[in-house]
GROMACS .gro file of C-alpha atoms in nm:
model
  129
    1UNK     CA    1  -0.012  -0.003  -0.023
    2UNK     CA    2   0.264   0.218   0.090
    3UNK     CA    3   0.461   0.150  -0.240
    4UNK     CA    4   0.147   0.218  -0.426
    5UNK     CA    5   0.190   0.569  -0.266
    6UNK     CA    6   0.487   0.624  -0.337
    7UNK     CA    7   0.458   0.530  -0.733
    8UNK     CA    8   0.196   0.746  -0.776
    9UNK     CA    9   0.359   1.039  -0.577
   10UNK     CA   10   0.643   1.012  -0.839
   11UNK     CA   11   0.451   1.005  -1.114
   12UNK     CA   12   0.237   1.329  -1.001
   13UNK     CA   13   0.652   1.492  -0.973
   14UNK     CA   14   0.719   1.360  -1.324
   15UNK     CA   15   0.406   1.515  -1.490
   16UNK     CA   16   0.446   1.836  -1.275
   17UNK     CA   17   0.830   1.849  -1.459
   18UNK     CA   18   0.686   1.869  -1.794
   19UNK     CA   19   0.665   1.461  -1.821
   20UNK     CA   20   0.928   1.187  -1.926
   21UNK     CA   21   1.200   1.407  -1.791
   22UNK     CA   22   1.157   1.659  -2.050
   23UNK     CA   23   1.285   2.005  -1.881
   24UNK     CA   24   1.246   2.259  -2.211
   25UNK     CA   25   0.888   2.261  -2.162
   26UNK     CA   26   0.751   2.615  -2.074
   27UNK     CA   27   0.429   2.639  -1.807
   28UNK     CA   28   0.137   2.761  -1.949
   29UNK     CA   29   0.015   3.101  -1.855
   30UNK     CA   30  -0.364   3.126  -1.730
   31UNK     CA   31  -0.536   3.444  -1.766
   32UNK     CA   32  -0.829   3.497  -1.541
   33UNK     CA   33  -1.098   3.715  -1.673
   34UNK     CA   34  -1.350   3.845  -1.481
   35UNK     CA   35  -1.675   3.864  -1.613
   36UNK     CA   36  -2.001   3.992  -1.419
   37UNK     CA   37  -2.323   3.767  -1.467
   38UNK     CA   38  -2.638   3.822  -1.272
   39UNK     CA   39  -2.650   3.563  -0.980
   40UNK     CA   40  -3.031   3.509  -0.774
   41UNK     CA   41  -2.928   3.586  -0.442
   42UNK     CA   42  -3.189   3.625  -0.152
   43UNK     CA   43  -3.137   3.942   0.038
   44UNK     CA   44  -3.327   4.020   0.341
   45UNK     CA   45  -3.538   4.338   0.340
   46UNK     CA   46  -3.411   4.636   0.488
   47UNK     CA   47  -3.539   4.671   0.860
   48UNK     CA   48  -3.789   4.922   0.926
   49UNK     CA   49  -3.754   5.104   1.288
   50UNK     CA   50  -4.085   5.117   1.470
   51UNK     CA   51  -4.154   5.477   1.549
   52UNK     CA   52  -4.416   5.528   1.825
   53UNK     CA   53  -4.753   5.671   1.743
   54UNK     CA   54  -4.881   5.920   2.002
   55UNK     CA   55  -5.270   5.937   2.037
   56UNK     CA   56  -5.382   6.259   2.173
   57UNK     CA   57  -5.617   6.204   2.442
   58UNK     CA   58  -5.895   6.487   2.481
   59UNK     CA   59  -6.102   6.530   2.832
   60UNK     CA   60  -6.365   6.704   2.710
   61UNK     CA   61  -6.712   6.573   2.630
   62UNK     CA   62  -6.821   6.598   2.293
   63UNK     CA   63  -7.223   6.715   2.255
   64UNK     CA   64  -7.241   6.767   1.906
   65UNK     CA   65  -7.084   6.608   1.639
   66UNK     CA   66  -7.065   6.782   1.293
   67UNK     CA   67  -7.174   6.632   0.986
   68UNK     CA   68  -6.978   6.564   0.708
   69UNK     CA   69  -7.188   6.746   0.481
   70UNK     CA   70  -7.452   7.036   0.525
   71UNK     CA   71  -7.801   6.918   0.376
   72UNK     CA   72  -7.888   7.137   0.083
   73UNK     CA   73  -8.276   7.195  -0.021
   74UNK     CA   74  -8.345   7.075  -0.357
   75UNK     CA   75  -8.507   7.382  -0.545
   76UNK     CA   76  -8.678   7.336  -0.913
   77UNK     CA   77  -8.466   7.525  -1.133
   78UNK     CA   78  -8.724   7.713  -1.359
   79UNK     CA   79  -8.581   7.771  -1.730
   80UNK     CA   80  -8.760   8.031  -1.971
   81UNK     CA   81  -8.754   7.890  -2.280
   82UNK     CA   82  -8.888   8.118  -2.588
   83UNK     CA   83  -9.196   8.037  -2.741
   84UNK     CA   84  -9.119   7.957  -3.107
   85UNK     CA   85  -9.432   8.033  -3.381
   86UNK     CA   86  -9.468   7.737  -3.611
   87UNK     CA   87  -9.487   7.854  -3.945
   88UNK     CA   88  -9.571   7.655  -4.240
   89UNK     CA   89  -9.286   7.613  -4.505
   90UNK     CA   90  -9.403   7.717  -4.832
   91UNK     CA   91  -9.194   7.457  -5.084
   92UNK     CA   92  -9.220   7.632  -5.444
   93UNK     CA   93  -9.224   7.370  -5.695
   94UNK     CA   94  -9.203   7.452  -6.061
   95UNK     CA   95  -9.483   7.367  -6.276
   96UNK     CA   96  -9.456   7.131  -6.603
   97UNK     CA   97  -9.693   7.169  -6.859
   98UNK     CA   98  -9.766   6.831  -6.987
   99UNK     CA   99  -9.674   6.857  -7.394
  100UNK     CA  100  -9.871   6.573  -7.624
  101UNK     CA  101  -9.587   6.322  -7.786
  102UNK     CA  102  -9.609   6.320  -8.162
  103UNK     CA  103  -9.507   6.023  -8.309
  104UNK     CA  104  -9.382   6.177  -8.643
  105UNK     CA  105  -9.030   6.133  -8.743
  106UNK     CA  106  -9.024   6.457  -8.932
  107UNK     CA  107  -9.159   6.775  -8.833
  108UNK     CA  108  -9.318   7.053  -9.073
  109UNK     CA  109  -9.114   7.356  -9.110
  110UNK     CA  110  -9.099   7.658  -9.411
  111UNK     CA  111  -8.720   7.631  -9.536
  112UNK     CA  112  -8.680   7.912  -9.831
  113UNK     CA  113  -8.559   7.680 -10.149
  114UNK     CA  114  -8.388   7.854 -10.449
  115UNK     CA  115  -8.596   7.687 -10.761
  116UNK     CA  116  -8.438   7.825 -11.122
  117UNK     CA  117  -8.713   7.978 -11.322
  118UNK     CA  118  -8.641   7.983 -11.693
  119UNK     CA  119  -8.793   8.322 -11.887
  120UNK     CA  120  -8.682   8.426 -12.220
  121UNK     CA  121  -8.515   8.718 -12.244
  122UNK     CA  122  -8.468   8.902 -12.578
  123UNK     CA  123  -8.090   8.909 -12.666
  124UNK     CA  124  -7.853   9.219 -12.601
  125UNK     CA  125  -7.648   9.137 -12.917
  126UNK     CA  126  -7.371   9.033 -12.728
  127UNK     CA  127  -7.233   8.644 -12.772
  128UNK     CA  128  -7.497   8.416 -12.700
  129UNK     CA  129  -7.869   8.419 -12.875
   0.00000   0.00000   0.00000
């Protein structure tokens, strides 16, 4: 048992030196970075001081207790509204005269038309007869 402990201790020393007797091994430099991260912590509430409350004691007898609101008598309000006379509204509608519908396709209209009229005239002696 003791021999096993000595062998394990010797192996640990050899590994710490670089293993298998190599002395050219440089130790690894470790850098520790501090980063903030939230952690749930149970914190106690702040202590609240107890303050004594003083209650005054009156040595007088109260005969009349004041009412919280005064009683108001409700009076109906009369509102005078001017009387409006109703006037009938006259609506002027244009009267449309009914015209009988004629089924003709053409209508009669007097139009001046030039009609040639041939009249015998005595010739003046020039050119034509």
